[in-house]
Structures are given as structure tokens and as C-alpha cells.
Short mmCIF file of C-alpha atoms and ligand atoms in Angstrom, two decimals:
data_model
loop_
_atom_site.label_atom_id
_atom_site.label_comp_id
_atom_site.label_asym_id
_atom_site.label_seq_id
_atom_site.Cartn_x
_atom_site.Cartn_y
_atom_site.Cartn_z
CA UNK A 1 62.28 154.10 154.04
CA UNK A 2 60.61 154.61 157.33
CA UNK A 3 56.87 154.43 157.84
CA UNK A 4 57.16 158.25 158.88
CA UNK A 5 59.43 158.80 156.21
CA UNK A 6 57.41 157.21 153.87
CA UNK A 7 53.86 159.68 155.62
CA UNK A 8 55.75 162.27 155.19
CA UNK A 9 56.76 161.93 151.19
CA UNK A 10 53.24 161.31 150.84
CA UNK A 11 52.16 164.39 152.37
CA UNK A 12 54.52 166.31 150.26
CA UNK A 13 53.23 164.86 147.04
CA UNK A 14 49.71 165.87 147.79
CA UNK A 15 50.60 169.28 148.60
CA UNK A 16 52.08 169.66 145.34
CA UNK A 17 49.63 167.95 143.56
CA UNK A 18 46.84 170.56 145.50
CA UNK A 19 49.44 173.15 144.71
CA UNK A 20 49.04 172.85 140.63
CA UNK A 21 45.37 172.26 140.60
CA UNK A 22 44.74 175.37 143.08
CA UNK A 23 46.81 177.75 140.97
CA UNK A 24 45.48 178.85 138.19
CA UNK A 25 47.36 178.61 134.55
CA UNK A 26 49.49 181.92 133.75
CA UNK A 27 47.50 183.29 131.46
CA UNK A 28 48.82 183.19 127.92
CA UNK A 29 49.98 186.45 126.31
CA UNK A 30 48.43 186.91 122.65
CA UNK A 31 48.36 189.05 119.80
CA UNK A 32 45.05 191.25 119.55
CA UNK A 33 43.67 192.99 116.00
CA UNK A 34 41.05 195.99 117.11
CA UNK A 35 40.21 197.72 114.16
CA UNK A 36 37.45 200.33 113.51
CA UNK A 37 36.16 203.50 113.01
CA UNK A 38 36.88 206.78 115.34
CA UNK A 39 37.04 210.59 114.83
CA UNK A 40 36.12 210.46 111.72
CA UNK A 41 38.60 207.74 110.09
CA UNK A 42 39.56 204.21 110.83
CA UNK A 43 42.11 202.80 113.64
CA UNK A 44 44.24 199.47 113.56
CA UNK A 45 45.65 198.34 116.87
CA UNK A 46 47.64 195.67 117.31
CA UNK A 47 49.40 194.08 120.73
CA UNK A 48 50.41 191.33 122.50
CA UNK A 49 48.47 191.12 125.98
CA UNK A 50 46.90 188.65 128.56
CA UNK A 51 43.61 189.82 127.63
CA UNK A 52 41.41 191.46 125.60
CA UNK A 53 41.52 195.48 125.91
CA UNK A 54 38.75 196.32 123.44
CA UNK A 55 36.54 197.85 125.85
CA UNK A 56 39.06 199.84 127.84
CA UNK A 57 40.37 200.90 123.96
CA UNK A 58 37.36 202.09 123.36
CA UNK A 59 36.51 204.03 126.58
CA UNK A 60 39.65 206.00 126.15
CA UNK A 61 38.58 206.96 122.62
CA UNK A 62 35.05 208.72 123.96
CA UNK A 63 37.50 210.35 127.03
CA UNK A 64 39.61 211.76 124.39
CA UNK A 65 36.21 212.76 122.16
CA UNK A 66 34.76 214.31 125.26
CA UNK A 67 38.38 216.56 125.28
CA UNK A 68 39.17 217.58 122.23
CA UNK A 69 36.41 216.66 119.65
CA UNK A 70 35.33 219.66 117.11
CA UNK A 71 32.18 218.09 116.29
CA UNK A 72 31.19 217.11 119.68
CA UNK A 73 29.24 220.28 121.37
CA UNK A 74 29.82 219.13 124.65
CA UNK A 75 33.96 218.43 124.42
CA UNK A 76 36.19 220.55 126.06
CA UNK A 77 37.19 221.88 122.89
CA UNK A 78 34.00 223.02 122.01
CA UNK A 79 32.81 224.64 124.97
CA UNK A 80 35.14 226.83 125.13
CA UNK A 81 35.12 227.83 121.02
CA UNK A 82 31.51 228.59 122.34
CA UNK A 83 32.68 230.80 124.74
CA UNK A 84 30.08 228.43 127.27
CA UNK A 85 33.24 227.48 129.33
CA UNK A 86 36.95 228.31 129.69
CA UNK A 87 38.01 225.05 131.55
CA UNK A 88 40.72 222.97 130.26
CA UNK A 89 41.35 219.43 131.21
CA UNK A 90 44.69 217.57 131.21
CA UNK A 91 44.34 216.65 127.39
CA UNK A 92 43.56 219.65 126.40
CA UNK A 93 46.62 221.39 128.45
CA UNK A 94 49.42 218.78 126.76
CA UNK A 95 47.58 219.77 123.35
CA UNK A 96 47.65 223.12 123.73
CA UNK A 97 51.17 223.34 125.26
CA UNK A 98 52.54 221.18 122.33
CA UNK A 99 50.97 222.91 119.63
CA UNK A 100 52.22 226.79 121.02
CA UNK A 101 55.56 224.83 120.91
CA UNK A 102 55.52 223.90 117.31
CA UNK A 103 53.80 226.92 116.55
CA UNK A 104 56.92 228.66 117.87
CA UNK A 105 59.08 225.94 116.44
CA UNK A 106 57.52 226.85 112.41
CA UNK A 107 57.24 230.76 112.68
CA UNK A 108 53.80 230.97 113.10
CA UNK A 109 53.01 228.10 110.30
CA UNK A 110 51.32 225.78 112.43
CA UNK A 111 48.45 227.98 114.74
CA UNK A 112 45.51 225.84 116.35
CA UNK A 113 43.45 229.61 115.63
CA UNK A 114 43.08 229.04 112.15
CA UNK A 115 39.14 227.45 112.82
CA UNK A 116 37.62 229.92 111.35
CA UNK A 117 39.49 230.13 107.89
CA UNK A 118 39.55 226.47 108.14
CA UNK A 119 35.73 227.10 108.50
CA UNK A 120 35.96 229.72 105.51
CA UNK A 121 37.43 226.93 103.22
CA UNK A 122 34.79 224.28 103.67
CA UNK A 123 37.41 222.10 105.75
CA UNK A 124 35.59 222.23 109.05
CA UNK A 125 32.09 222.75 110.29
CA UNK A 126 30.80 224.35 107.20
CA UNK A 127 30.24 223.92 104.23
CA UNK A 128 32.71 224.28 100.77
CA UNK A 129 31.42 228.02 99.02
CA UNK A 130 32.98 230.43 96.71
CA UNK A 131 35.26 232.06 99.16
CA UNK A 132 35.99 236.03 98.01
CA UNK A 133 39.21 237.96 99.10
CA UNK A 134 37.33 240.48 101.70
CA UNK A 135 36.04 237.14 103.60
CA UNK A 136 40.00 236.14 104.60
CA UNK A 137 40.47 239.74 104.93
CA UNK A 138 37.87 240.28 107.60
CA UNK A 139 38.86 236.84 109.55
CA UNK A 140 42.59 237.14 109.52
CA UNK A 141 42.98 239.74 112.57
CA UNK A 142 40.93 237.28 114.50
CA UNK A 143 43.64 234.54 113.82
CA UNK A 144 47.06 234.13 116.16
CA UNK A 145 48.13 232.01 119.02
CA UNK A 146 48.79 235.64 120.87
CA UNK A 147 45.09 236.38 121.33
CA UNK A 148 44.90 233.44 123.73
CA UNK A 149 46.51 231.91 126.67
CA UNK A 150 46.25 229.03 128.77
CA UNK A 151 46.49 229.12 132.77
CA UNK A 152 48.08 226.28 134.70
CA UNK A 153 48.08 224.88 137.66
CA UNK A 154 49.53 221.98 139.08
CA UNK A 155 50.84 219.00 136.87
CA UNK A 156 50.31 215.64 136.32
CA UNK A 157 46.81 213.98 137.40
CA UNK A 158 46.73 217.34 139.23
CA UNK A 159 46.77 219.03 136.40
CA UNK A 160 43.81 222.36 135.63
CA UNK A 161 44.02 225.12 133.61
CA UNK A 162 41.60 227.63 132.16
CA UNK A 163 41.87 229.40 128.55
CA UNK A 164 42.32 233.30 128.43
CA UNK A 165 40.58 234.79 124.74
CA UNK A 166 41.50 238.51 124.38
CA UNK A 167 39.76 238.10 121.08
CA UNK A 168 36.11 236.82 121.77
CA UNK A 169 36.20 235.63 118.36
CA UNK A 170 39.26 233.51 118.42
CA UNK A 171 38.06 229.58 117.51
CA UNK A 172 40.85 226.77 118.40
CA UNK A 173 40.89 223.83 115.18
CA UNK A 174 43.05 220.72 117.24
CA UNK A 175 42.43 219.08 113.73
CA UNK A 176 46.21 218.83 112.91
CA UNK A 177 47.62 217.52 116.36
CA UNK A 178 44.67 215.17 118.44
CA UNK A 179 44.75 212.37 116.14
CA UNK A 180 48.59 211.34 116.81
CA UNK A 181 47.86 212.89 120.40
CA UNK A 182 44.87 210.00 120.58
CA UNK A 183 48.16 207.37 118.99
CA UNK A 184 50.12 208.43 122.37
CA UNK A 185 47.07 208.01 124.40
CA UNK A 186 45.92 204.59 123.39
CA UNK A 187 49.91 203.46 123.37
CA UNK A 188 49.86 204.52 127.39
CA UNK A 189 47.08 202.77 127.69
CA UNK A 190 48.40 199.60 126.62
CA UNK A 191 51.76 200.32 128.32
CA UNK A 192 49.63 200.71 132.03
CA UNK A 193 48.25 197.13 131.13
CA UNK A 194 51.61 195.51 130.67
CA UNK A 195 51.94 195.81 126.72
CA UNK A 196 55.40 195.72 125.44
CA UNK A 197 54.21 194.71 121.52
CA UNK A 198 51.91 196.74 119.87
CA UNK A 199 51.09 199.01 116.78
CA UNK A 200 48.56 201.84 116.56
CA UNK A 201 47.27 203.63 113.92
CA UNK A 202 44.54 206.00 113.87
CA UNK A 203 43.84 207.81 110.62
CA UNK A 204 47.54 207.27 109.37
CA UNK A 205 49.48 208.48 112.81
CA UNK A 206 51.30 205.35 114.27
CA UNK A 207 52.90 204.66 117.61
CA UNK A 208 54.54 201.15 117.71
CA UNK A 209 56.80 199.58 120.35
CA UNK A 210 58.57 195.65 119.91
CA UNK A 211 57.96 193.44 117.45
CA UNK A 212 54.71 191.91 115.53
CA UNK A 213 53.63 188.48 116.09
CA UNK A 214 56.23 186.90 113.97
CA UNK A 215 58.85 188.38 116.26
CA UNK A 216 60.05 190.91 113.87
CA UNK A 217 60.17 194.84 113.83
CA UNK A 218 56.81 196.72 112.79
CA UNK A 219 56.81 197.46 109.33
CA UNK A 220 54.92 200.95 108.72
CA UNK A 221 54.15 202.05 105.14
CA UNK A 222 54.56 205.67 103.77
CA UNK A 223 51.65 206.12 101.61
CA UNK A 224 52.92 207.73 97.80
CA UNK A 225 50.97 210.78 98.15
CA UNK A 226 48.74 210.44 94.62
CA UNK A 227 45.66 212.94 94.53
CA UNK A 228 42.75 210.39 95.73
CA UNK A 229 39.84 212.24 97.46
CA UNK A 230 37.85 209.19 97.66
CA UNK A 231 40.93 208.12 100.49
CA UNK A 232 40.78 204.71 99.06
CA UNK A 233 44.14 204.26 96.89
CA UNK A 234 46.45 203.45 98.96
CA UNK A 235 49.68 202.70 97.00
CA UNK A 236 53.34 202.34 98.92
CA UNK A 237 56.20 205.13 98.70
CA UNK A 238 58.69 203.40 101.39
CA UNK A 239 58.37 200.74 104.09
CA UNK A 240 59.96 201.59 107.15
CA UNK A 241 60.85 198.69 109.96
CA UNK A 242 61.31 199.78 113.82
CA UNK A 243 60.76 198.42 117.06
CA UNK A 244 60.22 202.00 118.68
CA UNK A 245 58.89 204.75 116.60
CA UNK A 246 55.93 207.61 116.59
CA UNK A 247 55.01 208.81 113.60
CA UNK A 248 52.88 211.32 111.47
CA UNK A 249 51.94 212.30 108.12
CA UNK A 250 50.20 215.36 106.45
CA UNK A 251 49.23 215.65 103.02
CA UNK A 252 47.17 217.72 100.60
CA UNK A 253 46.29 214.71 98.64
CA UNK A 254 42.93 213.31 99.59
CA UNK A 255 41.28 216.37 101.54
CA UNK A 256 41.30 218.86 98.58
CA UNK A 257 39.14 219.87 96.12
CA UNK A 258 39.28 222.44 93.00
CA UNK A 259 37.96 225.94 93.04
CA UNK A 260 37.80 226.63 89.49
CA UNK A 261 41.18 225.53 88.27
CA UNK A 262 43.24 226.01 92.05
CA UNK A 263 43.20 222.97 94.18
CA UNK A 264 42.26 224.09 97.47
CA UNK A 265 43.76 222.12 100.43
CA UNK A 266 42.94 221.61 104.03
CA UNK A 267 46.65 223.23 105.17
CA UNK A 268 46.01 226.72 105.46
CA UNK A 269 48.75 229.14 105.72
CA UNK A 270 47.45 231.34 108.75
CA UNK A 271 49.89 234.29 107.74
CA UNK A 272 47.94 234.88 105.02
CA UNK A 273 44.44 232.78 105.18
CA UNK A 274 45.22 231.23 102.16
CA UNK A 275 45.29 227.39 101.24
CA UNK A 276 48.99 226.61 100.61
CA UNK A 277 50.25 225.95 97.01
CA UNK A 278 53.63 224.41 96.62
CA UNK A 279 55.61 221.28 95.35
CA UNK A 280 55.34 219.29 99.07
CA UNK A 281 52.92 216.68 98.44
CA UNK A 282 53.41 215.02 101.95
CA UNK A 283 54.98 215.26 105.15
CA UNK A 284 56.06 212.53 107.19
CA UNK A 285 57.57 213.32 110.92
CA UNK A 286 59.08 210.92 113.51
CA UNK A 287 59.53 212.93 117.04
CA UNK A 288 59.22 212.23 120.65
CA UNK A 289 55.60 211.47 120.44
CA UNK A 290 52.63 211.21 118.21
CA UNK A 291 51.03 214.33 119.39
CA UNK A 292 54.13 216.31 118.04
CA UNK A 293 54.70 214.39 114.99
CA UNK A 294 51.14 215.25 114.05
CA UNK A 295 51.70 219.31 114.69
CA UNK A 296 55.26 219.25 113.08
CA UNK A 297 54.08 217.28 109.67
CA UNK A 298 51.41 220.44 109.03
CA UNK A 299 53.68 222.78 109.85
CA UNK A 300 56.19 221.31 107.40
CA UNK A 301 53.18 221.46 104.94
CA UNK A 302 52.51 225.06 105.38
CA UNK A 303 56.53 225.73 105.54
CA UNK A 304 57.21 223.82 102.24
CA UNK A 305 60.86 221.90 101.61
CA UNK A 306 62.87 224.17 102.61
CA UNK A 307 60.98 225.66 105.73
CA UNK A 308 60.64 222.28 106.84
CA UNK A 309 63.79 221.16 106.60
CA UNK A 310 65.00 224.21 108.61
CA UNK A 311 62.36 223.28 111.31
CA UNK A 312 63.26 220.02 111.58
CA UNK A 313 67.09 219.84 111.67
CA UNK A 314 66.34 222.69 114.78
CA UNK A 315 64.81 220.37 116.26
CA UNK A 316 66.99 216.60 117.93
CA UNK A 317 64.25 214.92 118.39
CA UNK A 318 62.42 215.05 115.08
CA UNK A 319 63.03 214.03 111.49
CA UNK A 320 61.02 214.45 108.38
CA UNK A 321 60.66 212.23 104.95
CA UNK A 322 59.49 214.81 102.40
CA UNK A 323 57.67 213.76 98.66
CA UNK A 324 57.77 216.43 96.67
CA UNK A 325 56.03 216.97 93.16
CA UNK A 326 59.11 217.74 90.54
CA UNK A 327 58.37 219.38 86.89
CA UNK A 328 60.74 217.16 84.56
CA UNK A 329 60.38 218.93 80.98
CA UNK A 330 56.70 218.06 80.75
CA UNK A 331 55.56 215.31 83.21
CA UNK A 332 55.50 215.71 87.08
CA UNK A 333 57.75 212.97 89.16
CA UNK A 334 58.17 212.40 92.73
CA UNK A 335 61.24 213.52 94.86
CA UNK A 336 62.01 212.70 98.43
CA UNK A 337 63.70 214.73 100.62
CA UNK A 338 64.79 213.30 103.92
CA UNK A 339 66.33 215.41 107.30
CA UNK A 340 69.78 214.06 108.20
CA UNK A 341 68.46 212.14 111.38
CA UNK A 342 66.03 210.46 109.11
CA UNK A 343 68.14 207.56 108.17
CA UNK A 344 69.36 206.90 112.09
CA UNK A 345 68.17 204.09 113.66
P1 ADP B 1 45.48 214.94 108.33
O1 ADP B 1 44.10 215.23 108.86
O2 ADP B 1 45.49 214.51 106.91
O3 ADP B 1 46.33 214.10 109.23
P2 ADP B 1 46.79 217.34 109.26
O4 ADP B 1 47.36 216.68 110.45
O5 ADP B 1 47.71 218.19 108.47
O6 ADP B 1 46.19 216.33 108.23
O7 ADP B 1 45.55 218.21 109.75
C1 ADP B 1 44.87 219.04 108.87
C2 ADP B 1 43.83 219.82 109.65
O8 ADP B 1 44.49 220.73 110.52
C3 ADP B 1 42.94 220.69 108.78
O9 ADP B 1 41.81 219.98 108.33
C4 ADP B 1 42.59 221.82 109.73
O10 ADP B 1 41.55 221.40 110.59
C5 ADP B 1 43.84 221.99 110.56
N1 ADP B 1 44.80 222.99 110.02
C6 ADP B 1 44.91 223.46 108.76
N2 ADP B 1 45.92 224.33 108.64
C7 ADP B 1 46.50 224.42 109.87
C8 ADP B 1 47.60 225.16 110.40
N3 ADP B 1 48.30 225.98 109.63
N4 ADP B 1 47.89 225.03 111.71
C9 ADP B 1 47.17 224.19 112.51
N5 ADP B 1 46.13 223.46 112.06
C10 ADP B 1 45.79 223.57 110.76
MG1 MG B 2 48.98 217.03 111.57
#
């Protein structure tokens, strides 16, 4: 080797050398746990990332609370139950537009109008009381998705709209569709930041995408619907495993309570202002997102098995796991019902 030969393989070494201790490391992708308490109940997110996203997680859970929260004054939501404001922001427009869907979709079943019988039944802002006949009477003509409308213009981050009452009394109840809309929201925002692994579950409603940190498919539990107020039982009907899946579940057995002998539940029927009573203990939907899973499992529990069933066959992109209470000579079992696209995948 030449002298210059010999500079110049020197020179390259150090460059390298300089190279590796200039660059930073990769950072290392890791599995995250954020659990916690929001809207009311308790979330469980879990995904692989570079970093930590518990601040941004949390910032997009007081966006969404500033949208479409019932017991926040100020939300979106509010303000214009108040009457104080008719403008709708972009949450609040893929909310509404979902839930007129479904509430074509079920017949009238699922309505975001029923606040104020949900009000009436001690499920909302006020308080449980004995609720007489003439009360539902004088609330039901204020109750229909046909006394309002929403205005659009534009779409995407372009997106405004304002909310049309032709019945000044007309109160919207997003109880039965933001909490798997809030799944989809958290699971974009772990998709913008380069997620591919991760679970969510707020309150029950689950988006997951990939695998867990043992490099196998999510496994997702469908809770046996026993009567448990106290939300604290928690026993297993089925265990499902996926890699891609959003998922909700309704069920009249931990927000009830009894009325003399009827068990009132928080499903109301809004045809006729009545909590339903029927064999369909829980509802459990898969569709193309969270946010619809949510609306179609309550309608399902207003429609009962068969109305459900109907829905959901209509429907390719949804299935539905049904448990149903069945009267066996003298003791009550459990029955599942599944739509036909429930066992694909
Ligand atoms: P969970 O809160 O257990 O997930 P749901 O998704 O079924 O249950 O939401 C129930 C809530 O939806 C009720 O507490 C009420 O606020 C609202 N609600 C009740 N009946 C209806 C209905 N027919 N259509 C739309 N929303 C409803
Ligand atoms: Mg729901």
C-alpha cells in the first residue's frame, strides 16, 4: 500500500467512525399501556410506537369532550341543545351524518332526539323519578330525527355545518355513538404517528390493528351480559382474535334499575318513549368503524333478535353477535345468535 493509499483508507475510516457517533440511534419501537379514566368510564390503549403518545392521547380526548360531551356546557353538543349556538364542527358533522344513517338503517330505532326521554328515565342529566304515562306522552312529539337538519359545507379539514331545529325543543343524546366515535379518533391518531400495533378500548368499544406485543392477533373479550349495576363483574362469553377489527357492544345489563317490579333500561325505544323489554341481553357489532358499530349495537337493542338481524344482514359491512335470555321450563339460559358475516375472517 501506498503512503497516499494508505492517507486515504485512513480518512475513510474516520469518516465512518464520525459517521456512527454523529447519527443518532434509530429509536426503538415499543409497546405502550395508557390506561385511565374518560367520559365517564375507563380506556385501555395499547401500541407499539417510537415514543410515548400519552399527552397527545390525552389532548384528543378534551378535543373530542369539547365536541360532543353532554355534560360539558360549553361542547358543541351542548350549545346547541341550549339553543346558545347552532355551529357544528367536523366531529359533530361525521356523528351526526352516521347516526341519521343508522337511524335510517333501523326504522327509526336508533334517533340521537331521544335526550329528553332519556332525561325522563333518569339516564341522562336528571335524576331517576316515578315516571307517569302523560310525561312520555307530552315529550314524544318533540322526539324524531325529522325535526332537525344539519347544513354542510365543504369536506374534510374544510369541513362546517350548522344545525337546523324546527322543533325548539328538540335535545340531541350522542350517548350511543361518541364513545366508539372517540375509539376511531384515538386509532387515527396513532395511525398519523406511525402506529401499525395497537388496541383501544374506551368504555367497552375497541378499535385494534396488528398484533400485541407477543406478535400475535388482539384477543378482545365479549363480556356474558349478567345483570351487574355495580359494572364490576366482568365474566367472558367468547374471545375473539383479529388483527383488524372495530367493534361495539350495547347492553341493558349494568345501566338499569327496577321501577317497582319492571327493569328499566337506558335503550329507549323512541317510537314509543318507552324503555325496551325483550329477550336481547347484548349486542355486539363489528362494521367499518367504531363510530357505527356503536350506533348499530343500540339500534339492534331497541330492534330486538329479529330486527337486528334484518338490519344487519342489509347491511355488508356489519355483523352482529347477539346473547339472548332463553326461558327453558323454569330457569333462564343464554343463546347466541350470530349474522352470517359474523364468522368471516
Ligand atoms: P353503552 O353506553 O352501554 O355503550 P349504548 O351505546 O347503547 O350503551 O348507549 C346508550 C345511551 O344511548 C343511553 O344512555 C342514551 O343516552 C342513548 N340512547 C338510548 N336509547 C337510544 C336510542 N334509541 N337511539 C339513540 N340513542 C339512545
Ligand atoms: Mg351504542
Amino acid at each position: 500500500m501506498t503512503r497516499k493509499q494508505l492517507l486515504i483508507s485512513t480518512a475513510l475510516i474516520a469518516l465512518v467512525a464520525l459517521v456512527l457517533i454523529l447519527v443518532p440511534d434509530q429509536p426503538k419501537a415499543s409497546y405502550y399501556a395508557d390506561k385511565g379514566q374518560v367520559f365517564g368510564t375507563y380506556y385501555a390503549i395499547q401500541y407499539e410506537s417510537t415514543a410515548d403518545l400519552h399527552d397527545s392521547i390525552r389532548a384528543a380526548f378534551a378535543a373530542f369532550d369539547a365536541s360532543m360531551s353532554m355534560f360539558n356546557p360549553s361542547s358543541t353538543l351542548s350549545r346547541i341543545n341550549a339553543g346558545v349556538d347552532s355551529v357544528a364542527d367536523a366531529y359533530f358533522i361525521a356523528m351526526y351524518r352516521t347516526a341519521e344513517d343508522v337511524h335510517l338503517r333501523s326504522g327509526g330505532a336508533f334517533d340521537i332526539t331521544v335526550a329528553p326521554l332519556v332525561n325522563l328515565w333518569g339516564f341522562g342529566l336528571k335524576n331517576r323519578a316515578h315516571v307517569e304515562p302523560a310525561q312520555v306522552e307530552q315529550l314524544l312529539p318533540h322526539v324524531g330525527m325529522n325535526k332537525v337538519r344539519l347544513h354542510v359545507t365543504g369536506d374534510g379539514l374544510q369541513v362546517s355545518g350548522y344545525v337546523e331545529k324546527t322543533d325548539p325543543y328538540v335535545q340531541l343524546d350522542a350517548g350511543a355513538i361518541a364513545k366508539g366515535q372517540s375509539c376511531d379518533v384515538i386509532a387515527a391518531l396513532l395511525a398519523r404517528n406511525g402506529c401499525e400495533n395497537y388496541l383501544v378500548d374506551i368504555g367497552g368499544e375497541v378499535v385494534a390493528k396488528g398484533c400485541n406485543a407477543q406478535g400475535n392477533p388482539w384477543r378482545i373479550g365479549i363480556t356474558r351480559p349478567v345483570d351487574d349495576a355495580t359494572g364490576e363483574l366482568s365474566e367472558v362469553q367468547s374471545v375473539l382474535k383479529t388483527t383488524d377489527i372495530a367493534l361495539a357492544t350495547s347492553g341493558n345489563y349494568r345501566n338499569f334499575y327496577y321501577d317497582g317490579v319492571e327493569k328499566r333500561s337506558h335503550t329507549i325505544d323512541p317510537r314509543t318513549g318507552y324503555p325496551v323489554q325483550h329477550g336481547l341481553l347484548s349486542a355486539t357489532v363489528r362494521s367499518s368503524s367504531c363510530m357505527r358499530a356503536d350506533a348499530l349495537a343500540t339500534a339492534c337493542m331497541v330492534l330486538g333478535e329479529e330486527g337486528a338481524i334484518k338490519m344487519i344482514e342489509a347491511d355488508s359491512v356489519s355483523a352482529c353477535y347477539l346473547i339472548l335470555a332463553e326461558q327453558v321450563d323454569d330457569s333462564t339460559t343464554m343463546k347466541v345468535v350470530c349474522s352470517s358475516r359474523w364468522k368471516e375472517e
